[in-house]
Amino acid sequence: MILITGGAGYIGSHVVKQLLEKNEDLIVLDNLSTGFQKTIDTLQNIKKFCFINLDLKEIHKVEELFKKYKINTVIHFAAFSQVGESIQNPIKYYMNNTVNTINLVRLASSHGVNKFIFSSTAAVYGEPKFKLGKNLIDEDFRTNPINPYGMSKLMSEKVIKDEAKVNCKFKYVIFRYFNVAGADIYFDDNNIQPRIGECHSPETHLIPLILKTALNKRENIAIFGDDYNTPDGTCIRDYIHVDDLADIHIKGIDYIEYNDSDTFNCGYGHGYSVKEIINSVKTLTQKNFKVLNDKRREGDPSVLVSDNNKIISKMNWKAKYDDLNIIINSAYAWEKSI
Ligand SMILES: NC(=O)c1ccc[n+]([C@@H]2O[C@H](COP(=O)([O-])OP(=O)(O)OC[C@H]3O[C@@H](n4cnc5c(N)ncnc54)[C@H](O)[C@@H]3O)[C@@H](O)[C@H]2O)c1
C-alpha cells in the first residue's frame, strides 16, 4: 500500500490520479492547509480511495496509520513552498517541512517502509555559479540554498539519506523539481478539459499569474528585471509539465525496487525566458494585457535549467509533454475553469 502525503495539492493530486488509473491501493493524507477537498472529490470520481484529513505534526495519529495499514511505499509531497513566506517565517518552514519529514522518516523506517519518494526542489542549488562552458545544473552541482524553504528541503534530504545508511531496507528516491507547470491532460469532446490543476494562494508561479492576467483576474503582470545576461534580458527557467512529473514518480516506485537509492533532477533540460512565456500566452490566448517592467528580485538567478541526463539514462524516462504550447494550453483551460 502507498501512503501519499499532500495528495490534495497541485503535484500530489496528479500523482494520485496516475496511481488510481493504475489501480494502485493508496491512502492520501492531507490537512487541506493549501490543498482542496474539491480535488479529493474529483479524484474519488476516478476511483475510490482512502482519504485522511490529518496534519503530519499529529505524529501519534500518523503512527496509527502505519500500524493499521501495510504501507510499503511513502510519497511525501506535503510541505509549504512559498519562498518569500519562508524568509519571513522560517520556523514555520523548518517545522512543517523538516521536522515533519524527520518524524515521517522515523515512522516509515521503523514500520518497514522500503520505498520513500521525496519532493525536493531546484531551490537546494541556490544561485548557481557555473564553471566556464557550463550552464546546466546536474545533481552533483554544489547545494547552497539561499532561503529557508530551500534549506528546509536540503535538510530533509540529508535526514532521508542518513537514515538509509543505517537501515538498508529503507530506500529512497529524491526528486528535485525545477518549475512545475500545466494541468491534467484530459480530453472531453476533443477539447482539453483538466479535472485538476494548479491553485496556490497566493499564487507565485509565473504561468498561472500570466494566465490570470490574460483572464482579467489580475490587472497586470510584472517582469522582475529585464537586464539579465540572457538573450532578451529576462530570467530563464526550465518548465516541466505536471503530468510528466507525475509519471516520473510512478517510474520512481519501480526504480527503487531494483536499484540503489538516488537523487534526480526533474526538468526538460532547456528553458524559456519570462518574455517568451508572456508572448506565448498572448499568442495562444489571443489576449493582450498589461506588462510592467519592475526591478530585479533578490535571489533570482538569471538562468535555472536542469541537466536531466541522469534521469533519462538511469530511469529510462521520456518526456511526453515537452512542448510549451501544451503546458500553456492545459494551464489555460484549467485557469478558465476555476
Ligand atoms: N510547484 C512547484 O513548482 C514545486 C517546485 C519544487 C518543489 N515543489 C515541492 O512539491 C511539493 C508539492 O508542491 P505543490 O506545488 O503541489 O504544493 P501544494 O501546496 O499544492 O501541495 C502541498 C499539499 O500538502 C498539504 N500539506 C502541507 N502541510 C501539511 C501537513 N503538515 N500535513 C498534511 N498535509 C500538509 C497541503 O494541504 C497541500 O495539499 C512540495 O513539497 C513542494 O515543496 C513544488
mmCIF file of C-alpha atoms and ligand atoms in Angstrom:
data_model
loop_
_atom_site.group_PDB
_atom_site.id
_atom_site.type_symbol
_atom_site.label_atom_id
_atom_site.label_comp_id
_atom_site.label_asym_id
_atom_site.label_seq_id
_atom_site.Cartn_x
_atom_site.Cartn_y
_atom_site.Cartn_z
ATOM 1 C CA MET A 1 0.000 0.000 0.000
ATOM 2 C CA ILE A 2 1.191 3.503 -0.867
ATOM 3 C CA LEU A 3 0.864 6.444 1.520
ATOM 4 C CA ILE A 4 0.808 9.826 -0.221
ATOM 5 C CA THR A 5 1.184 12.944 1.878
ATOM 6 C CA GLY A 6 -0.007 16.208 0.308
ATOM 7 C CA GLY A 7 -2.182 14.422 -2.255
ATOM 8 C CA ALA A 8 -4.814 17.192 -2.231
ATOM 9 C CA GLY A 9 -2.236 19.659 -3.556
ATOM 10 C CA TYR A 10 -1.174 20.538 -7.079
ATOM 11 C CA ILE A 11 1.559 17.984 -7.806
ATOM 12 C CA GLY A 12 0.416 15.295 -5.362
ATOM 13 C CA SER A 13 -3.070 15.180 -6.908
ATOM 14 C CA HIS A 14 -1.616 14.489 -10.363
ATOM 15 C CA VAL A 15 0.384 11.598 -8.938
ATOM 16 C CA VAL A 16 -2.700 10.273 -7.116
ATOM 17 C CA LYS A 17 -4.610 10.448 -10.413
ATOM 18 C CA GLN A 18 -1.989 8.360 -12.231
ATOM 19 C CA LEU A 19 -1.780 5.827 -9.386
ATOM 20 C CA LEU A 20 -5.578 5.439 -9.357
ATOM 21 C CA GLU A 21 -5.515 4.907 -13.118
ATOM 22 C CA LYS A 22 -3.022 2.101 -12.443
ATOM 23 C CA ASN A 23 -5.371 0.624 -9.834
ATOM 24 C CA GLU A 24 -2.858 1.018 -7.003
ATOM 25 C CA ASP A 25 -4.011 0.749 -3.400
ATOM 26 C CA LEU A 26 -3.405 4.052 -1.689
ATOM 27 C CA ILE A 27 -4.020 6.266 1.292
ATOM 28 C CA VAL A 28 -3.912 10.014 0.847
ATOM 29 C CA LEU A 29 -3.072 12.102 3.898
ATOM 30 C CA ASP A 30 -3.536 15.870 3.730
ATOM 31 C CA ASN A 31 -4.540 18.578 6.211
ATOM 32 C CA LEU A 32 -6.021 20.725 3.401
ATOM 33 C CA SER A 33 -3.921 23.701 4.509
ATOM 34 C CA THR A 34 -3.087 24.561 0.895
ATOM 35 C CA GLY A 35 -4.813 21.634 -0.814
ATOM 36 C CA PHE A 36 -8.512 21.227 -1.567
ATOM 37 C CA GLN A 37 -11.366 18.897 -0.622
ATOM 38 C CA LYS A 38 -12.740 19.521 -4.129
ATOM 39 C CA THR A 39 -9.577 18.000 -5.592
ATOM 40 C CA ILE A 40 -10.057 14.919 -3.410
ATOM 41 C CA ASP A 41 -13.716 14.677 -4.513
ATOM 42 C CA THR A 42 -12.683 14.875 -8.179
ATOM 43 C CA LEU A 43 -10.074 12.159 -7.658
ATOM 44 C CA GLN A 44 -12.624 9.958 -5.816
ATOM 45 C CA ASN A 45 -14.680 10.038 -9.032
ATOM 46 C CA ILE A 46 -11.819 8.372 -10.890
ATOM 47 C CA LYS A 47 -11.630 5.602 -8.299
ATOM 48 C CA LYS A 48 -12.465 5.453 -4.608
ATOM 49 C CA PHE A 49 -9.537 5.618 -2.203
ATOM 50 C CA CYS A 50 -8.910 6.256 1.463
ATOM 51 C CA PHE A 51 -8.507 9.955 2.292
ATOM 52 C CA ILE A 52 -7.354 11.016 5.757
ATOM 53 C CA ASN A 53 -7.679 14.662 6.726
ATOM 54 C CA LEU A 54 -4.735 14.893 9.108
ATOM 55 C CA ASP A 55 -1.796 17.142 9.895
ATOM 56 C CA LEU A 56 1.569 15.381 9.760
ATOM 57 C CA LYS A 57 2.504 17.013 13.040
ATOM 58 C CA GLU A 58 -0.036 14.746 14.771
ATOM 59 C CA ILE A 59 2.643 12.097 14.962
ATOM 60 C CA HIS A 60 0.678 9.610 17.062
ATOM 61 C CA LYS A 61 -2.227 9.581 14.625
ATOM 62 C CA VAL A 62 0.200 9.195 11.730
ATOM 63 C CA GLU A 63 1.785 6.278 13.573
ATOM 64 C CA GLU A 64 -1.667 4.653 13.879
ATOM 65 C CA LEU A 65 -1.816 4.606 10.079
ATOM 66 C CA PHE A 66 1.494 2.749 9.869
ATOM 67 C CA LYS A 67 0.196 0.255 12.437
ATOM 68 C CA LYS A 68 -3.176 -0.209 10.754
ATOM 69 C CA TYR A 69 -2.144 -0.474 7.107
ATOM 70 C CA LYS A 70 0.665 -2.407 5.459
ATOM 71 C CA ILE A 71 2.383 0.603 3.952
ATOM 72 C CA ASN A 72 5.472 -0.228 1.921
ATOM 73 C CA THR A 73 5.820 2.999 -0.067
ATOM 74 C CA VAL A 74 5.597 6.638 1.007
ATOM 75 C CA ILE A 75 5.449 9.515 -1.467
ATOM 76 C CA HIS A 76 5.961 12.684 0.520
ATOM 77 C CA PHE A 77 4.701 15.923 -1.056
ATOM 78 C CA ALA A 78 3.260 17.685 1.997
ATOM 79 C CA ALA A 79 5.139 20.919 2.632
ATOM 80 C CA PHE A 80 4.885 24.672 2.463
ATOM 81 C CA SER A 81 6.571 26.086 -0.609
ATOM 82 C CA GLN A 82 6.383 29.885 -0.731
ATOM 83 C CA VAL A 83 9.950 31.182 -0.817
ATOM 84 C CA GLY A 84 9.047 34.709 0.354
ATOM 85 C CA GLU A 85 6.987 33.432 3.271
ATOM 86 C CA SER A 86 9.848 31.141 4.289
ATOM 87 C CA ILE A 87 12.115 34.176 4.656
ATOM 88 C CA GLN A 88 9.503 35.976 6.798
ATOM 89 C CA ASN A 89 8.639 32.917 8.885
ATOM 90 C CA PRO A 90 11.500 30.406 8.759
ATOM 91 C CA ILE A 91 10.355 28.362 11.767
ATOM 92 C CA LYS A 92 7.018 27.657 10.082
ATOM 93 C CA TYR A 93 9.005 26.135 7.200
ATOM 94 C CA TYR A 94 11.506 24.195 9.271
ATOM 95 C CA MET A 95 8.664 22.788 11.403
ATOM 96 C CA ASN A 96 6.371 21.752 8.572
ATOM 97 C CA ASN A 97 8.962 20.764 6.003
ATOM 98 C CA THR A 98 11.887 19.463 8.023
ATOM 99 C CA VAL A 99 10.575 18.416 11.447
ATOM 100 C CA ASN A 100 7.522 16.687 9.957
ATOM 101 C CA THR A 101 9.769 14.941 7.431
ATOM 102 C CA ILE A 102 12.083 13.730 10.207
ATOM 103 C CA ASN A 103 9.099 12.253 12.048
ATOM 104 C CA LEU A 104 7.693 10.698 8.899
ATOM 105 C CA VAL A 105 11.062 9.142 8.009
ATOM 106 C CA ARG A 106 11.391 7.764 11.538
ATOM 107 C CA LEU A 107 7.915 6.175 11.403
ATOM 108 C CA ALA A 108 8.336 4.907 7.850
ATOM 109 C CA SER A 109 11.740 3.379 8.507
ATOM 110 C CA SER A 110 10.668 1.708 11.760
ATOM 111 C CA HIS A 111 7.445 0.317 10.238
ATOM 112 C CA GLY A 112 9.108 -1.470 7.348
ATOM 113 C CA VAL A 113 8.586 1.045 4.544
ATOM 114 C CA ASN A 114 11.134 0.178 1.893
ATOM 115 C CA LYS A 115 10.473 2.937 -0.655
ATOM 116 C CA PHE A 116 10.465 6.601 0.281
ATOM 117 C CA ILE A 117 9.956 9.131 -2.510
ATOM 118 C CA PHE A 118 10.616 12.732 -1.625
ATOM 119 C CA SER A 119 9.676 16.047 -3.305
ATOM 120 C CA SER A 120 12.703 18.253 -3.296
ATOM 121 C CA THR A 121 13.432 21.325 -5.330
ATOM 122 C CA ALA A 122 15.938 23.141 -7.521
ATOM 123 C CA ALA A 123 15.970 25.705 -4.672
ATOM 124 C CA VAL A 124 18.556 23.460 -2.969
ATOM 125 C CA TYR A 125 21.093 24.697 -5.537
ATOM 126 C CA GLY A 126 20.609 28.370 -4.606
ATOM 127 C CA GLU A 127 22.192 30.836 -7.022
ATOM 128 C CA PRO A 128 24.295 28.679 -9.310
ATOM 129 C CA LYS A 129 27.823 29.766 -10.132
ATOM 130 C CA PHE A 130 28.887 27.949 -13.270
ATOM 131 C CA LYS A 131 32.299 26.784 -14.301
ATOM 132 C CA LEU A 132 33.327 28.123 -17.714
ATOM 133 C CA GLY A 133 31.392 26.445 -20.539
ATOM 134 C CA LYS A 134 28.717 25.012 -18.206
ATOM 135 C CA ASN A 135 25.202 26.352 -17.846
ATOM 136 C CA LEU A 136 23.106 23.365 -16.816
ATOM 137 C CA ILE A 137 22.696 22.113 -13.265
ATOM 138 C CA ASP A 138 23.377 18.442 -12.676
ATOM 139 C CA GLU A 139 22.767 16.525 -9.452
ATOM 140 C CA ASP A 140 26.402 16.887 -8.370
ATOM 141 C CA PHE A 141 26.213 20.668 -8.545
ATOM 142 C CA ARG A 142 27.042 22.147 -5.162
ATOM 143 C CA THR A 143 23.994 22.709 -2.986
ATOM 144 C CA ASN A 144 23.733 26.124 -1.370
ATOM 145 C CA PRO A 145 20.149 27.174 -0.596
ATOM 146 C CA ILE A 146 19.641 30.913 -0.213
ATOM 147 C CA ASN A 147 16.297 30.806 1.617
ATOM 148 C CA PRO A 148 14.750 28.757 4.439
ATOM 149 C CA TYR A 149 12.458 26.936 2.006
ATOM 150 C CA GLY A 150 15.416 25.527 0.040
ATOM 151 C CA MET A 151 17.297 24.808 3.274
ATOM 152 C CA SER A 152 14.275 23.027 4.815
ATOM 153 C CA LYS A 153 14.258 20.688 1.811
ATOM 154 C CA LEU A 154 18.033 20.146 1.776
ATOM 155 C CA MET A 155 17.961 19.278 5.491
ATOM 156 C CA SER A 156 15.154 16.803 4.807
ATOM 157 C CA GLU A 157 17.209 15.230 2.019
ATOM 158 C CA LYS A 158 20.082 14.775 4.459
ATOM 159 C CA VAL A 159 17.847 13.101 7.055
ATOM 160 C CA ILE A 160 16.462 10.672 4.464
ATOM 161 C CA LYS A 161 19.964 9.817 3.176
ATOM 162 C CA ASP A 162 21.377 9.301 6.666
ATOM 163 C CA GLU A 163 18.509 7.016 7.672
ATOM 164 C CA ALA A 164 19.030 4.937 4.518
ATOM 165 C CA LYS A 165 22.668 4.457 5.554
ATOM 166 C CA VAL A 166 21.681 2.725 8.788
ATOM 167 C CA ASN A 167 18.573 0.890 7.560
ATOM 168 C CA CYS A 168 19.473 -0.873 4.325
ATOM 169 C CA LYS A 169 15.816 -1.856 3.759
ATOM 170 C CA PHE A 170 14.784 1.817 3.686
ATOM 171 C CA LYS A 171 15.460 3.008 0.139
ATOM 172 C CA TYR A 172 14.720 6.457 -1.251
ATOM 173 C CA VAL A 173 14.406 8.450 -4.420
ATOM 174 C CA ILE A 174 14.759 12.204 -4.092
ATOM 175 C CA PHE A 175 13.326 14.254 -6.939
ATOM 176 C CA ARG A 176 14.490 17.842 -7.319
ATOM 177 C CA TYR A 177 11.793 19.599 -9.331
ATOM 178 C CA PHE A 178 12.553 22.601 -11.492
ATOM 179 C CA ASN A 179 9.499 24.746 -12.458
ATOM 180 C CA VAL A 180 6.340 22.666 -12.487
ATOM 181 C CA ALA A 181 3.511 23.877 -14.738
ATOM 182 C CA GLY A 182 0.438 22.827 -16.740
ATOM 183 C CA ALA A 183 -2.610 20.806 -15.732
ATOM 184 C CA ASP A 184 -4.175 17.354 -16.098
ATOM 185 C CA ILE A 185 -4.097 16.274 -19.755
ATOM 186 C CA TYR A 186 -7.681 15.111 -20.103
ATOM 187 C CA PHE A 187 -9.887 15.433 -23.156
ATOM 188 C CA ASP A 188 -13.613 15.997 -23.181
ATOM 189 C CA ASP A 189 -15.244 16.189 -26.646
ATOM 190 C CA ASN A 190 -11.776 16.620 -28.173
ATOM 191 C CA ASN A 191 -11.113 19.683 -26.009
ATOM 192 C CA ILE A 192 -8.563 19.630 -23.282
ATOM 193 C CA GLN A 193 -10.549 19.909 -20.043
ATOM 194 C CA PRO A 194 -8.342 19.379 -16.977
ATOM 195 C CA ARG A 195 -10.088 17.861 -13.968
ATOM 196 C CA ILE A 196 -7.351 19.035 -11.596
ATOM 197 C CA GLY A 197 -4.725 21.772 -11.816
ATOM 198 C CA GLU A 198 -2.660 24.408 -10.073
ATOM 199 C CA CYS A 199 -4.146 26.562 -7.331
ATOM 200 C CA HIS A 200 -1.800 28.228 -4.862
ATOM 201 C CA SER A 201 -2.770 31.089 -2.585
ATOM 202 C CA PRO A 202 -1.122 33.470 -3.009
ATOM 203 C CA GLU A 203 -0.062 32.313 -6.463
ATOM 204 C CA THR A 204 3.620 32.999 -7.080
ATOM 205 C CA HIS A 205 4.241 30.872 -10.167
ATOM 206 C CA LEU A 206 4.718 32.669 -13.450
ATOM 207 C CA ILE A 207 2.425 30.779 -15.830
ATOM 208 C CA PRO A 208 -0.740 30.891 -13.678
ATOM 209 C CA LEU A 209 -0.027 34.550 -12.883
ATOM 210 C CA ILE A 210 0.198 35.459 -16.580
ATOM 211 C CA LEU A 211 -2.937 33.434 -17.356
ATOM 212 C CA LYS A 212 -4.843 35.161 -14.554
ATOM 213 C CA THR A 213 -3.806 38.478 -16.137
ATOM 214 C CA ALA A 214 -4.976 37.301 -19.570
ATOM 215 C CA LEU A 215 -8.325 36.386 -17.980
ATOM 216 C CA ASN A 216 -8.640 39.768 -16.223
ATOM 217 C CA LYS A 217 -8.319 38.182 -12.780
ATOM 218 C CA ARG A 218 -5.297 40.471 -12.310
ATOM 219 C CA GLU A 219 -4.593 43.903 -13.709
ATOM 220 C CA ASN A 220 -1.070 43.321 -14.962
ATOM 221 C CA ILE A 221 1.942 41.074 -14.915
ATOM 222 C CA ALA A 222 5.327 42.355 -13.746
ATOM 223 C CA ILE A 223 8.677 41.325 -15.186
ATOM 224 C CA PHE A 224 11.244 41.412 -12.392
ATOM 225 C CA GLY A 225 14.383 42.534 -14.202
ATOM 226 C CA ASP A 226 14.993 42.798 -17.924
ATOM 227 C CA ASP A 227 18.732 43.403 -17.743
ATOM 228 C CA TYR A 228 19.946 39.880 -17.004
ATOM 229 C CA ASN A 229 22.676 38.306 -19.063
ATOM 230 C CA THR A 230 20.214 36.317 -21.219
ATOM 231 C CA PRO A 231 19.237 36.808 -24.903
ATOM 232 C CA ASP A 232 16.195 39.021 -24.120
ATOM 233 C CA GLY A 233 17.360 40.200 -20.668
ATOM 234 C CA THR A 234 14.744 38.267 -18.668
ATOM 235 C CA CYS A 235 15.222 35.204 -16.455
ATOM 236 C CA ILE A 236 15.167 31.729 -17.965
ATOM 237 C CA ARG A 237 13.533 28.745 -16.227
ATOM 238 C CA ASP A 238 13.045 25.054 -17.023
ATOM 239 C CA TYR A 239 9.285 24.255 -17.048
ATOM 240 C CA ILE A 240 8.169 20.637 -16.678
ATOM 241 C CA HIS A 241 4.567 19.567 -17.279
ATOM 242 C CA VAL A 242 2.948 18.258 -14.089
ATOM 243 C CA ASP A 243 1.746 15.036 -15.792
ATOM 244 C CA ASP A 244 5.312 14.284 -16.911
ATOM 245 C CA LEU A 245 6.472 14.913 -13.359
ATOM 246 C CA ALA A 246 3.740 12.614 -12.033
ATOM 247 C CA ASP A 247 4.893 9.908 -14.436
ATOM 248 C CA ILE A 248 8.419 10.279 -13.034
ATOM 249 C CA HIS A 249 7.068 9.403 -9.568
ATOM 250 C CA ILE A 250 5.322 6.298 -10.897
ATOM 251 C CA LYS A 251 8.598 5.235 -12.550
ATOM 252 C CA GLY A 252 10.431 6.052 -9.312
ATOM 253 C CA ILE A 253 8.426 3.432 -7.414
ATOM 254 C CA ASP A 254 9.607 0.675 -9.791
ATOM 255 C CA TYR A 255 13.081 2.136 -9.989
ATOM 256 C CA ILE A 256 13.936 1.673 -6.315
ATOM 257 C CA GLU A 257 12.605 -1.840 -6.336
ATOM 258 C CA TYR A 258 15.630 -2.862 -8.412
ATOM 259 C CA ASN A 259 18.165 -0.080 -7.938
ATOM 260 C CA ASP A 260 20.028 1.799 -5.252
ATOM 261 C CA SER A 261 18.641 4.940 -3.657
ATOM 262 C CA ASP A 262 19.352 8.049 -5.693
ATOM 263 C CA THR A 263 18.661 11.738 -6.357
ATOM 264 C CA PHE A 264 17.362 13.054 -9.688
ATOM 265 C CA ASN A 265 16.721 16.432 -11.246
ATOM 266 C CA CYS A 266 13.301 16.748 -12.857
ATOM 267 C CA GLY A 267 13.194 19.119 -15.795
ATOM 268 C CA TYR A 268 13.321 19.143 -19.580
ATOM 269 C CA GLY A 269 16.912 20.382 -19.784
ATOM 270 C CA HIS A 270 16.038 23.591 -21.618
ATOM 271 C CA GLY A 271 14.321 26.765 -20.595
ATOM 272 C CA TYR A 272 12.158 29.717 -21.607
ATOM 273 C CA SER A 273 12.565 33.349 -20.670
ATOM 274 C CA VAL A 274 9.858 35.325 -18.891
ATOM 275 C CA LYS A 275 9.289 37.343 -22.078
ATOM 276 C CA GLU A 276 8.977 34.167 -24.148
ATOM 277 C CA ILE A 277 6.321 32.825 -21.779
ATOM 278 C CA ILE A 278 4.380 36.102 -21.834
ATOM 279 C CA ASN A 279 4.473 36.207 -25.638
ATOM 280 C CA SER A 280 3.369 32.569 -25.907
ATOM 281 C CA VAL A 281 0.423 33.241 -23.589
ATOM 282 C CA LYS A 282 -0.571 36.260 -25.690
ATOM 283 C CA THR A 283 -0.420 34.200 -28.882
ATOM 284 C CA LEU A 284 -2.213 31.139 -27.533
ATOM 285 C CA THR A 285 -4.976 33.010 -25.720
ATOM 286 C CA GLN A 286 -5.285 35.747 -28.359
ATOM 287 C CA LYS A 287 -5.468 38.222 -25.487
ATOM 288 C CA ASN A 288 -3.474 41.341 -24.891
ATOM 289 C CA PHE A 289 -2.699 42.535 -21.383
ATOM 290 C CA LYS A 290 -0.570 44.963 -19.442
ATOM 291 C CA VAL A 291 3.066 44.005 -18.805
ATOM 292 C CA LEU A 292 5.088 46.091 -16.338
ATOM 293 C CA ASN A 293 8.853 46.254 -16.002
ATOM 294 C CA ASP A 294 9.894 46.048 -12.362
ATOM 295 C CA LYS A 295 13.314 45.827 -10.734
ATOM 296 C CA ARG A 296 15.151 42.560 -10.120
ATOM 297 C CA ARG A 297 14.146 40.498 -7.081
ATOM 298 C CA GLU A 298 16.843 39.482 -4.675
ATOM 299 C CA GLY A 299 17.927 35.867 -5.076
ATOM 300 C CA ASP A 300 16.524 35.334 -8.590
ATOM 301 C CA PRO A 301 19.254 33.578 -10.603
ATOM 302 C CA SER A 302 19.315 34.581 -14.294
ATOM 303 C CA VAL A 303 19.149 31.001 -15.576
ATOM 304 C CA LEU A 304 17.929 27.829 -13.799
ATOM 305 C CA VAL A 305 17.907 24.892 -16.155
ATOM 306 C CA SER A 306 18.386 21.221 -15.275
ATOM 307 C CA ASP A 307 20.850 18.805 -16.699
ATOM 308 C CA ASN A 308 18.385 15.884 -16.965
ATOM 309 C CA ASN A 309 20.743 13.274 -18.436
ATOM 310 C CA LYS A 310 20.765 11.227 -15.246
ATOM 311 C CA ILE A 311 17.011 10.654 -15.064
ATOM 312 C CA ILE A 312 16.849 9.909 -18.793
ATOM 313 C CA SER A 313 19.668 7.390 -18.741
ATOM 314 C CA LYS A 314 19.157 5.732 -15.354
ATOM 315 C CA MET A 315 15.348 5.743 -15.140
ATOM 316 C CA ASN A 316 14.741 5.467 -18.857
ATOM 317 C CA TRP A 317 12.406 8.445 -18.590
ATOM 318 C CA LYS A 318 10.959 10.006 -21.711
ATOM 319 C CA ALA A 319 9.008 13.262 -21.559
ATOM 320 C CA LYS A 320 5.562 13.258 -23.192
ATOM 321 C CA TYR A 321 4.653 16.930 -22.913
ATOM 322 C CA ASP A 322 7.886 18.802 -23.571
ATOM 323 C CA ASP A 323 6.040 21.495 -25.509
ATOM 324 C CA LEU A 324 5.335 24.991 -24.208
ATOM 325 C CA ASN A 325 2.014 25.118 -26.103
ATOM 326 C CA ILE A 326 0.760 22.012 -24.289
ATOM 327 C CA ILE A 327 1.869 23.397 -20.937
ATOM 328 C CA ILE A 328 0.163 26.746 -21.505
ATOM 329 C CA ASN A 329 -2.981 25.354 -23.166
ATOM 330 C CA SER A 330 -3.626 22.889 -20.352
ATOM 331 C CA ALA A 331 -2.959 25.535 -17.687
ATOM 332 C CA TYR A 332 -5.211 27.989 -19.565
ATOM 333 C CA ALA A 333 -8.084 25.511 -19.815
ATOM 334 C CA TRP A 334 -7.737 24.869 -16.072
ATOM 335 C CA GLU A 335 -7.497 28.566 -15.171
ATOM 336 C CA LYS A 336 -10.689 29.274 -17.141
ATOM 337 C CA SER A 337 -12.493 26.558 -15.193
ATOM 338 C CA ILE A 338 -11.750 27.891 -11.704
HETATM 339 N N1 LIG B 1 5.032 23.605 -7.532
HETATM 340 C C1 LIG B 1 6.321 23.644 -7.833
HETATM 341 O O1 LIG B 1 6.725 24.246 -8.858
HETATM 342 C C2 LIG B 1 7.338 22.932 -6.947
HETATM 343 C C3 LIG B 1 8.690 23.029 -7.284
HETATM 344 C C4 LIG B 1 9.627 22.357 -6.495
HETATM 345 C C5 LIG B 1 9.217 21.575 -5.422
HETATM 346 N N2 LIG B 1 7.898 21.519 -5.092
HETATM 347 C C6 LIG B 1 7.504 20.677 -3.932
HETATM 348 O O2 LIG B 1 6.479 19.784 -4.347
HETATM 349 C C7 LIG B 1 5.588 19.505 -3.267
HETATM 350 C C8 LIG B 1 4.166 19.771 -3.696
HETATM 351 O O3 LIG B 1 4.064 21.125 -4.117
HETATM 352 P P1 LIG B 1 2.676 21.712 -4.673
HETATM 353 O O4 LIG B 1 3.029 22.791 -5.637
HETATM 354 O O5 LIG B 1 1.812 20.604 -5.099
HETATM 355 O O6 LIG B 1 2.129 22.396 -3.336
HETATM 356 P P2 LIG B 1 0.640 22.394 -2.743
HETATM 357 O O7 LIG B 1 0.644 23.443 -1.689
HETATM 358 O O8 LIG B 1 -0.355 22.491 -3.835
HETATM 359 O O9 LIG B 1 0.546 20.941 -2.081
HETATM 360 C C9 LIG B 1 1.040 20.643 -0.796
HETATM 361 C C10 LIG B 1 -0.020 19.802 -0.086
HETATM 362 O O10 LIG B 1 0.492 19.398 1.188
HETATM 363 C C11 LIG B 1 -0.528 19.606 2.175
HETATM 364 N N3 LIG B 1 0.161 19.815 3.456
HETATM 365 C C12 LIG B 1 1.056 20.788 3.774
HETATM 366 N N4 LIG B 1 1.476 20.645 5.049
HETATM 367 C C13 LIG B 1 0.865 19.543 5.554
HETATM 368 C C14 LIG B 1 0.871 18.880 6.795
HETATM 369 N N5 LIG B 1 1.608 19.335 7.833
HETATM 370 N N6 LIG B 1 0.112 17.783 6.968
HETATM 371 C C15 LIG B 1 -0.655 17.311 5.955
HETATM 372 N N7 LIG B 1 -0.721 17.897 4.745
HETATM 373 C C16 LIG B 1 0.029 19.009 4.537
HETATM 374 C C17 LIG B 1 -1.304 20.808 1.689
HETATM 375 O O11 LIG B 1 -2.613 20.903 2.213
HETATM 376 C C18 LIG B 1 -1.298 20.567 0.173
HETATM 377 O O12 LIG B 1 -2.414 19.792 -0.219
HETATM 378 C C19 LIG B 1 6.067 20.372 -2.102
HETATM 379 O O13 LIG B 1 6.861 19.575 -1.260
HETATM 380 C C20 LIG B 1 6.893 21.451 -2.784
HETATM 381 O O14 LIG B 1 7.885 21.955 -1.925
HETATM 382 C C21 LIG B 1 6.937 22.171 -5.834
#
